[in-house]
XYZ file of C-alpha atoms in Angstrom:
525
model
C 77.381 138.190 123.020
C 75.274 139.833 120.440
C 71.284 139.745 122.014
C 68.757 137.632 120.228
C 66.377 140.241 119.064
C 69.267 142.387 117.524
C 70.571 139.185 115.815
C 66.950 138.624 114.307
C 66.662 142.109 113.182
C 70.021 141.744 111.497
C 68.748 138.981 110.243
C 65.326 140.226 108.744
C 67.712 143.802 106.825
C 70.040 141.137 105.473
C 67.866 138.549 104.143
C 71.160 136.641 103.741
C 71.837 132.749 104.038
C 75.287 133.337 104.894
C 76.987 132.961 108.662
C 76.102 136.349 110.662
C 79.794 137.255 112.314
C 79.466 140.257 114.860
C 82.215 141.609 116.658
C 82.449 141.128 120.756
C 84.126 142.003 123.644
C 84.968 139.833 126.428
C 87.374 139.662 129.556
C 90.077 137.730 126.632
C 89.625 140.938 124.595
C 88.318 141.230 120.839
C 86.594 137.719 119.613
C 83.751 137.234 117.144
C 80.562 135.670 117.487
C 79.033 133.632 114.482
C 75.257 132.518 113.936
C 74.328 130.093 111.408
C 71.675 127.016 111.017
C 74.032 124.221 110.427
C 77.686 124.100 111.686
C 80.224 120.998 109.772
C 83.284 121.046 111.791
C 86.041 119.296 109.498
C 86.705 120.115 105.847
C 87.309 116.811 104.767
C 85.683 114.370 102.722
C 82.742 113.546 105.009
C 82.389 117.461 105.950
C 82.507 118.731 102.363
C 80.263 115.960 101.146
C 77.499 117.088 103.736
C 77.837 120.576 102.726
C 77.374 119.979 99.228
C 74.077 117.942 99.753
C 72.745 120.018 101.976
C 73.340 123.183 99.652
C 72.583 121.730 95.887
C 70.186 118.700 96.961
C 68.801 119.431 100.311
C 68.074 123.626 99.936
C 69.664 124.484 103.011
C 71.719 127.650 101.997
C 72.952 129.265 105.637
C 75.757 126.816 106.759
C 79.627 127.104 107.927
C 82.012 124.944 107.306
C 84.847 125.213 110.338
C 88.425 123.689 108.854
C 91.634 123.612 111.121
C 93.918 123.990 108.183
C 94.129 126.991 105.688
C 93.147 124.111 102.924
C 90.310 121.136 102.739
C 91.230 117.684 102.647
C 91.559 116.421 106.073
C 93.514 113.259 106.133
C 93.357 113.346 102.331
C 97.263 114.968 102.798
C 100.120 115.630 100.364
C 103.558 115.778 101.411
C 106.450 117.023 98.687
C 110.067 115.343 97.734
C 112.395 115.943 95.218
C 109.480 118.642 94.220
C 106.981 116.002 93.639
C 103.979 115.575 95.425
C 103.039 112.582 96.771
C 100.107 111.123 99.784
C 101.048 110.797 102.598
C 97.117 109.900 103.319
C 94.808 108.020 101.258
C 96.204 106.652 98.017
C 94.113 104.729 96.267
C 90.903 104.675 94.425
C 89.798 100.719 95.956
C 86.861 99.219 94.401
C 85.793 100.719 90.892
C 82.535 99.677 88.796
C 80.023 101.894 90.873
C 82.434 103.085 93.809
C 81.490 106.731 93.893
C 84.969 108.029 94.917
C 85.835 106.445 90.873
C 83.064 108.490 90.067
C 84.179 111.799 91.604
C 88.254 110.695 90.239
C 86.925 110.670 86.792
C 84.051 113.629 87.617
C 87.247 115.774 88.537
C 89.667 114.241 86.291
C 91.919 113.007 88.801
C 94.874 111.354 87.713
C 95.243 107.832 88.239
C 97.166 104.412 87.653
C 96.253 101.323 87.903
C 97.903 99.106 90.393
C 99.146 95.968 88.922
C 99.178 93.143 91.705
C 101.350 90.982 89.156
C 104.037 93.510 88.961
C 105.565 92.507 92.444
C 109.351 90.921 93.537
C 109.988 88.804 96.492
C 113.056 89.124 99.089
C 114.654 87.431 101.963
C 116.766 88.408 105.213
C 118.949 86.304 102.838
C 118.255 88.458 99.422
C 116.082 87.817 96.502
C 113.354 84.820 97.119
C 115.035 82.513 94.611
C 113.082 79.884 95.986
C 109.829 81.473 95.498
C 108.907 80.383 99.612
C 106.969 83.639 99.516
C 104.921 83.451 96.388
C 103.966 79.398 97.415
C 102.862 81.063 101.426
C 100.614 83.663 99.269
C 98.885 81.173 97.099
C 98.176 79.110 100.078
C 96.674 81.934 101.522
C 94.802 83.684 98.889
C 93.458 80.787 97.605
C 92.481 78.339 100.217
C 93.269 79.846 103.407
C 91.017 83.224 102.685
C 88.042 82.096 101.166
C 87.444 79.759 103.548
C 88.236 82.381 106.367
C 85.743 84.311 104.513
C 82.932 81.804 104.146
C 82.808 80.805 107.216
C 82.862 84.656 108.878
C 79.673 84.957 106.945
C 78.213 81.524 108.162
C 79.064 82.872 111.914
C 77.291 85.995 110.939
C 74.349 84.654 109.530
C 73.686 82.617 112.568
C 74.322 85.243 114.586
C 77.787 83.390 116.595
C 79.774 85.736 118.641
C 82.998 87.386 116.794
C 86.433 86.132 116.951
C 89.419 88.011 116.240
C 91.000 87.503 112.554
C 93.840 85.715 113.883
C 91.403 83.366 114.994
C 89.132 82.757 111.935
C 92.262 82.368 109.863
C 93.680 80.061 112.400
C 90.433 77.622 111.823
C 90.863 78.164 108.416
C 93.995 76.193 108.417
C 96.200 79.193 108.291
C 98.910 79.555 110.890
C 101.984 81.731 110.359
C 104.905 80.413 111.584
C 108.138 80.888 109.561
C 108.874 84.624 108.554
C 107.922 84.007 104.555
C 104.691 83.282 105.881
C 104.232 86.366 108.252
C 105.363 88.065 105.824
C 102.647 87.630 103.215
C 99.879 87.411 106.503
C 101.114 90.859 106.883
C 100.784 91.956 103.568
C 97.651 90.337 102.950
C 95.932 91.449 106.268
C 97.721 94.390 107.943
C 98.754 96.540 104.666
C 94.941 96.655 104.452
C 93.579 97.369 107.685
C 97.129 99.061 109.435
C 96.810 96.345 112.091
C 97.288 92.910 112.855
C 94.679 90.057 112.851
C 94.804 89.471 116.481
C 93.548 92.929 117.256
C 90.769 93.185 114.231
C 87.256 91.652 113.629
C 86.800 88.713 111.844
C 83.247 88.988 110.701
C 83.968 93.054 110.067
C 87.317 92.350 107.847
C 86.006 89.765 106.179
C 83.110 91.895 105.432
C 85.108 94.983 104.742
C 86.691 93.537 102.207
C 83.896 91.291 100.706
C 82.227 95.242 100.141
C 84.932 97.441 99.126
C 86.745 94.423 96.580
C 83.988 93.195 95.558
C 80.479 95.062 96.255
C 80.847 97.387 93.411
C 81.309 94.726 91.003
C 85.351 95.746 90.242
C 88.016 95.053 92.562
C 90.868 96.956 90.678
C 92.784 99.216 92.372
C 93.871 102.842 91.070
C 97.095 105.280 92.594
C 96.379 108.676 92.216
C 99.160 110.353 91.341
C 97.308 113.635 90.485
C 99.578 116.665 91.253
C 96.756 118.828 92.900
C 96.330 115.710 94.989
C 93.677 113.179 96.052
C 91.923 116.095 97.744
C 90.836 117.786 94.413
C 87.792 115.264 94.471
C 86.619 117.450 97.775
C 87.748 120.317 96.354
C 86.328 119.907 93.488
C 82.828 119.536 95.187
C 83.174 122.489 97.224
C 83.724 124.380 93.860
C 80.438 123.403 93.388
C 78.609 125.350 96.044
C 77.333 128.324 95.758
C 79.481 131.257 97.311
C 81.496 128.034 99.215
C 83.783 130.893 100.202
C 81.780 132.594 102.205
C 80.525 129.509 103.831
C 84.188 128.562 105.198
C 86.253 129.366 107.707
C 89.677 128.444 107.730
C 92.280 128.031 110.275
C 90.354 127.226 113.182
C 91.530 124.278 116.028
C 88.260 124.135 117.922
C 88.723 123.810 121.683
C 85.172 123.215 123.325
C 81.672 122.062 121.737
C 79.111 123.128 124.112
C 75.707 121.489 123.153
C 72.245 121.390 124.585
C 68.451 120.698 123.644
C 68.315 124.399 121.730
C 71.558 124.940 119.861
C 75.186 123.766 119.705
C 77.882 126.422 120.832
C 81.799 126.140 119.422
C 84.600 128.088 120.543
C 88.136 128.169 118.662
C 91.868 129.051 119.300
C 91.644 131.785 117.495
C 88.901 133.348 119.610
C 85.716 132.909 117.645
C 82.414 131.553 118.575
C 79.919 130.128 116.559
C 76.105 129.342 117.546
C 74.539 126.694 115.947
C 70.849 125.699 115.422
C 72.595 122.067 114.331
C 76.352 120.547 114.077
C 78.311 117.964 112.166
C 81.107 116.438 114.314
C 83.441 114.846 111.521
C 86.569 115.048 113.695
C 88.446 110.832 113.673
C 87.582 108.687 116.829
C 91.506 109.152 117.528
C 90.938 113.039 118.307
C 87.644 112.080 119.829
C 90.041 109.196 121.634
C 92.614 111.837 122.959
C 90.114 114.562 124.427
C 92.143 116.961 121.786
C 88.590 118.480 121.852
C 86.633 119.458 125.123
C 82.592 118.594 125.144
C 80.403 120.129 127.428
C 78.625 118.582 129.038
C 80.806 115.604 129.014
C 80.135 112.558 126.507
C 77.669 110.453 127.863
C 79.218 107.229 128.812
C 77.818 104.781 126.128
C 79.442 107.099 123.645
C 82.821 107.480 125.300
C 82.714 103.763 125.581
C 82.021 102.948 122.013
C 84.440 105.614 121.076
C 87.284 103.971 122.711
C 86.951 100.556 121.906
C 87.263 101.135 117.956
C 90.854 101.621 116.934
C 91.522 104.475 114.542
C 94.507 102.699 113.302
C 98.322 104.336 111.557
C 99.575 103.797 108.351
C 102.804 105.284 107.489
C 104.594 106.237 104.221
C 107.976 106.492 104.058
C 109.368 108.077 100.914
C 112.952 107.944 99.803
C 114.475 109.668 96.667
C 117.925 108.083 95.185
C 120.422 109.617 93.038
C 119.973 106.560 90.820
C 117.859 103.414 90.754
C 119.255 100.145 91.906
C 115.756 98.055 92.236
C 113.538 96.585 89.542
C 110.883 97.504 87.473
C 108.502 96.264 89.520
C 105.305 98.009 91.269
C 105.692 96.135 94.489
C 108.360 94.173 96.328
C 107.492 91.805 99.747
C 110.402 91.580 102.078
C 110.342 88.755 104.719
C 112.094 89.851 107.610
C 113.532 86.979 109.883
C 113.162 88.370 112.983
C 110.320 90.813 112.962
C 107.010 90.267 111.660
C 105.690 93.529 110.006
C 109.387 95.200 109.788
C 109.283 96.902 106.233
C 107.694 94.337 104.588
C 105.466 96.353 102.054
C 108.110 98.464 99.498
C 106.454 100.068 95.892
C 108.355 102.259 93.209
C 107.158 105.510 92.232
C 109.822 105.407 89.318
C 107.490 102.697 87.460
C 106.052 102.967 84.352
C 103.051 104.854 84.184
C 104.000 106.472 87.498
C 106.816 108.875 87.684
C 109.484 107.241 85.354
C 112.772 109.141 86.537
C 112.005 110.463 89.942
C 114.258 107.207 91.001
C 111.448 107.694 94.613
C 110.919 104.315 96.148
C 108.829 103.835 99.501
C 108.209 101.663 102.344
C 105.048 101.190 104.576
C 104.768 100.878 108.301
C 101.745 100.246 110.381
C 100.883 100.091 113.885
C 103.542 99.983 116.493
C 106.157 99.871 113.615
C 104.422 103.108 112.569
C 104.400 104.166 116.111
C 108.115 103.621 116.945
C 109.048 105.316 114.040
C 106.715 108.605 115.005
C 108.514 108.629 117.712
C 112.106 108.418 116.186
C 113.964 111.011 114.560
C 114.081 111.391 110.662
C 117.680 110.009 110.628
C 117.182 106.840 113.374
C 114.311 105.926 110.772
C 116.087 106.474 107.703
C 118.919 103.822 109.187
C 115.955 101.274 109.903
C 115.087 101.825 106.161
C 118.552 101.864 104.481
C 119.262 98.802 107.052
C 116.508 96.639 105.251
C 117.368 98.359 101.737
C 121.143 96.868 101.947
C 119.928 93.510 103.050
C 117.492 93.278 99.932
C 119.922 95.105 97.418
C 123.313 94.545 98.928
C 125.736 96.912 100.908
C 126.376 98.827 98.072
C 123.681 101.218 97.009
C 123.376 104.976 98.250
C 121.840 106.655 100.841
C 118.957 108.768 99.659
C 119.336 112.586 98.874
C 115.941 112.855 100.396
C 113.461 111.378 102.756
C 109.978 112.286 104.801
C 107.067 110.551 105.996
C 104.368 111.886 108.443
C 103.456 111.020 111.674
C 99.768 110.876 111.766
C 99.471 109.667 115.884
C 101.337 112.934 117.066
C 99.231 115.336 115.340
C 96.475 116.515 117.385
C 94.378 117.018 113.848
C 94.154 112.983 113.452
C 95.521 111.223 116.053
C 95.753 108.433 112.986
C 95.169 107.372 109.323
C 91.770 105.511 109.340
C 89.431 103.091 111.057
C 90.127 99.498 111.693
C 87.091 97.774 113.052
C 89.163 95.888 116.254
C 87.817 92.826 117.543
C 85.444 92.955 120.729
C 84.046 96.024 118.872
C 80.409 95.667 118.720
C 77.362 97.209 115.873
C 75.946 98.902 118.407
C 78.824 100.545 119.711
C 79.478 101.716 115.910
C 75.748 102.834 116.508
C 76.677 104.524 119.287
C 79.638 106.359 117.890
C 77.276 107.799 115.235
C 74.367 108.620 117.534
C 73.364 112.698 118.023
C 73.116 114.125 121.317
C 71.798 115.226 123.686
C 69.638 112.175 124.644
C 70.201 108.668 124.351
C 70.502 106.038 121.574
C 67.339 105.145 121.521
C 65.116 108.323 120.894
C 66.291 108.597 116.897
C 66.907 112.100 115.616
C 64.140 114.217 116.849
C 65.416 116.784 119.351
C 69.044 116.380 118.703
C 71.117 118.736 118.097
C 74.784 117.788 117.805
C 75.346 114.623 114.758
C 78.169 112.804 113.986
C 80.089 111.464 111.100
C 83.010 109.828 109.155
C 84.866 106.851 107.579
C 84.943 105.297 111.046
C 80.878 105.432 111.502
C 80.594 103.483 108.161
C 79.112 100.364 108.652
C 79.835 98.669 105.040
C 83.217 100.603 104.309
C 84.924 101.864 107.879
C 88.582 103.127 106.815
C 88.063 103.833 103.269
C 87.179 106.730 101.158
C 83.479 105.300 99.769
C 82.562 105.210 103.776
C 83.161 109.031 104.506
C 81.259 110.054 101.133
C 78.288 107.588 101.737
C 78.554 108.677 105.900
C 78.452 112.468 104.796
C 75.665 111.917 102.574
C 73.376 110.298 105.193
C 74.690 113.261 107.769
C 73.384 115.972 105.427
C 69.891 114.355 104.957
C 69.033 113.591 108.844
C 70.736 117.577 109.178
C 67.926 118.919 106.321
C 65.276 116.964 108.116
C 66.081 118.744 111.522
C 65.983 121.686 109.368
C 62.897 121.249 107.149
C 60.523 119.023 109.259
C 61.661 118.660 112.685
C 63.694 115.926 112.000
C 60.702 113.483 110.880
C 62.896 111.389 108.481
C 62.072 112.059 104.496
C 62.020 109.442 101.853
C 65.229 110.747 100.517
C 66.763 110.324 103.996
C 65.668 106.917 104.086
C 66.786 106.133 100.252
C 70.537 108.071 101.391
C 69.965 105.532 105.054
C 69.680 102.748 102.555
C 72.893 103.519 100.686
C 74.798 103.927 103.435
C 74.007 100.709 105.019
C 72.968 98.391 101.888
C 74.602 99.119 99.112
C 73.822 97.973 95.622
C 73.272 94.384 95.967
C 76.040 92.308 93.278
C 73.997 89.788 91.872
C 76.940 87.829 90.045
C 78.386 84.969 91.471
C 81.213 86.290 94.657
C 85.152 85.980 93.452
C 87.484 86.409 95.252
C 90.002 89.231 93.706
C 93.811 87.221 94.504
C 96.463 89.247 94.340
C 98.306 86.264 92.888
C 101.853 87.196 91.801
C 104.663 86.199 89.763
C 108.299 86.955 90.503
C 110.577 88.977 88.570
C 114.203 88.360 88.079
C 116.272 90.555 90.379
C 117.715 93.557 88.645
């Protein structure tokens, strides 16, 4: 290791803001040791967010930013077929009006379609819903089941009643799904949201989830990006934005072990480099903080490892097929009710739409939790049966098989461990708290003395799992990490106005509506 007074004097002739790398040898051979004031570890939404407030609003200039992958994004990730690209991770641009992620689309010039929730077919174990059983289950839940769910979570909340699962609260709303038309539209109502079932989610946090993302920013519309550079040009787009960014990332780098104490925070990587940190930004997903992929030392304190593991960082899988020709509708979305499985490809949407990618003849399916898990776990072509299985009982035995097919698998990768945060029920606000909560110390001695901070969609209290909830959780990070900085971590007024934001939101003074996806059926094609 390089000695602290030959560091400073390096230091003092370089008059640099930049990450100090020196070379080192060790018993492992050549490695390289890095000094810098603020260490992000993740370049993903949350991480780049925090670096660009810290550089252009916060003046702190000598940070690293410490990315796995050779390219930002995180969990913001394309995949490719029939040479288009398409996410395999976040999608969609939910809640507009003052949303900043509809900001930073349009900012960036992100291209985007809107999602038409009228544009949608209905099918059967027994073909196309000619009955319409599935359009009358959604009314009944969209428009009497939900809100009532939803007025009541709020009355429990107010009064400060103990949670119940969702499953639950819908239950003594009136709503109880019994034949498969009706678990199918739970399931797309519910689940295709928050990649798990009602019996293992909050009811007071999904009801409030939704209540801020749909309707909190005063426009509930929905946008697909279906931008070629990908969702992940609105964090690209504000790294661009920070001065000499290049020189304040380092790419490729797994990090094994995150040594912190009361002076500085120590990281080692794969790859043999170490990096000392005054401060550190943890952005990594509760799943990789759930699988140990990463080594602390010392060890998490217990309240942290058991908040940690009682949120559920939940999976939400894509699966893309490309035809040789089209055989469904023109139709944005179809619901299929399965009549043995609840869950079992129920969600399907067209990518050969208008306004999407007319000719690309792609259509897709979405799994979530153990679905999503079972098919992780399954090879490309025991999937791709599952889906042409379902396929031929909506369509009929004789369509094609698909010249191509992917989807990811999000659990097995050591870099997620999942797709996003799903508040699950028994999960408590201080336990979120807790998750968030810098070390070393305890939870109740606020920032000063800390050292190592934490971050991401899953910290969120208003928008856990979505896009708005990493920028808004980044934000706040970079503000308590300037503080540290700048005045011993004595909270500033910007802090508390960024504090605010995070956990208030712009208050919608207009009378609450509900945003139905109410649908109408198409003919079959």
């Amino acid at each position: 290791m390089l000695s602290s007074t030959l560091f400073s004097v390096l230091l003092a002739l370089t008059g640099s803001f930049y990450p100090i790398i020196v070379s080192a040898n060790n018993d492992k051979g050549s490695s390289k040791v890095i000094h810098t004031k603020v260490l992000i570890l993740g370049g993903g939404l949350t991480g780049i967010t925090a670096a660009r407030t810290l550089a252009l609003e916060q003046k702190v200039d000598d940070f690293l930013v410490v990315e796995a992958r050779d390219i930002l994004g995180g969990r913001m990730r394309q995949g490719e077929i029939g040479g288009l690209k398409v996410e395999f991770g976040a999608n969609w641009v939910q809640g507009l009006g003052s949303n900043p992620i509809w900001a930073l689309t349009q900012k960036y010039g992100v291209k985007n379609q809107y999602s038409d929730w009228t544009s949608i077919d209905y099918f059967t174990g027994d073909g196309h819903d000619d009955e319409g059983l599935i359009e009358e289950a959604l009314v009944r839940y969209e428009e009497k089941a939900y809100p009532k769910a939803s007025e009541h979570a709020q009355i429990r909340e107010r009064r400060g009643l103990p949670d119940l699962n969702m499953k639950a609260g819908l239950n003594l709303a009136g709503w109880k799904a019994q034949t498969p038309e009706e678990k199918a539209v739970e399931y797309f109502s519910f689940d295709w949201e928050q990649a798990e079932p009602p019996v293992m989610s909050s009811y007071i946090q999904s009801i409030n989830s939704y209540n801020e993302n749909f309707i909190g920013f005063g426009n509930g519309d929905n946008q697909l990006v279906i931008d070629q550079r990908g969702f992940k040009e609105i964090i690209v787009g504000q790294a661009r934005e920070i001065p000499d960014f290049d020189k304040k990332v380092l790419y490729n780098q797994v990090v094994e072990n995150i040594k912190y104490s009361e002076t500085n925070v120590t990281v080692t990587t794969k790859a043999g480099y170490t990096i000392v940190a005054e401060y550190a930004l943890c952005t990594f997903s509760i799943g990789v903080l759930q699988h140990d992929d990463v080594k602390f030392t010392p060890p998490l304190p217990d309240w942290k490892k058991e908040a940690i593991a009682n949120f559920h960082l939940a999976t939400y899988t894509k699966l893309f097929a490309q035809f040789d020709r089209k055989f469904w509708n023109d139709t944005e979305f179809t619901v299929y009710a399965d009549p043995d499985e609840r869950g079992w490809y129920t969600v399907w949407q067209s990518l050969d739409a208008p306004g999407f990618f007319p000719g690309s003849k792609i259509f897709f399916g979405t799994l979530t939790s153990d679905q999503a898990y079972q098919a992780e776990l399954q090879s490309d072509e025991e999937t791709k049966k599952q889906f042409m299985d379902v396929l031929r009982t909506m369509y009929g035995p004789d369509i094609p098989d698909p010249i191509n097919f992917t989807y990811p698998r999000w659990t097995l990768d050591p870099l997620y461990r999942g797709s996003f945060t799903n508040w699950g029920a028994g999960a408590t606000v201080k336990q979120q708290d807790d998750i968030r909560a810098p070390l070393p110390g305890n939870t109740d001695d606020g920032n000063t003395g800390k050292r190592l901070f934490f971050a991401g969609e899953g910290t969120s209290r208003r928008y856990f799992g979505y896009l708005q909830g990493a920028y808004f959780e980044g934000r706040l990070a970079a503000h308590y990490l300037a503080d540290c900085v700048h005045q011993d971590c004595t909270p500033s007024e910007s802090t508390l106005f960024a504090k605010r934001a995070a956990f208030e939101g712009e208050e919608n003074t207009d009378e609450v509506k509900y945003k139905l996806r109410r649908r109408r059926r198409f003919p079959t094609a």
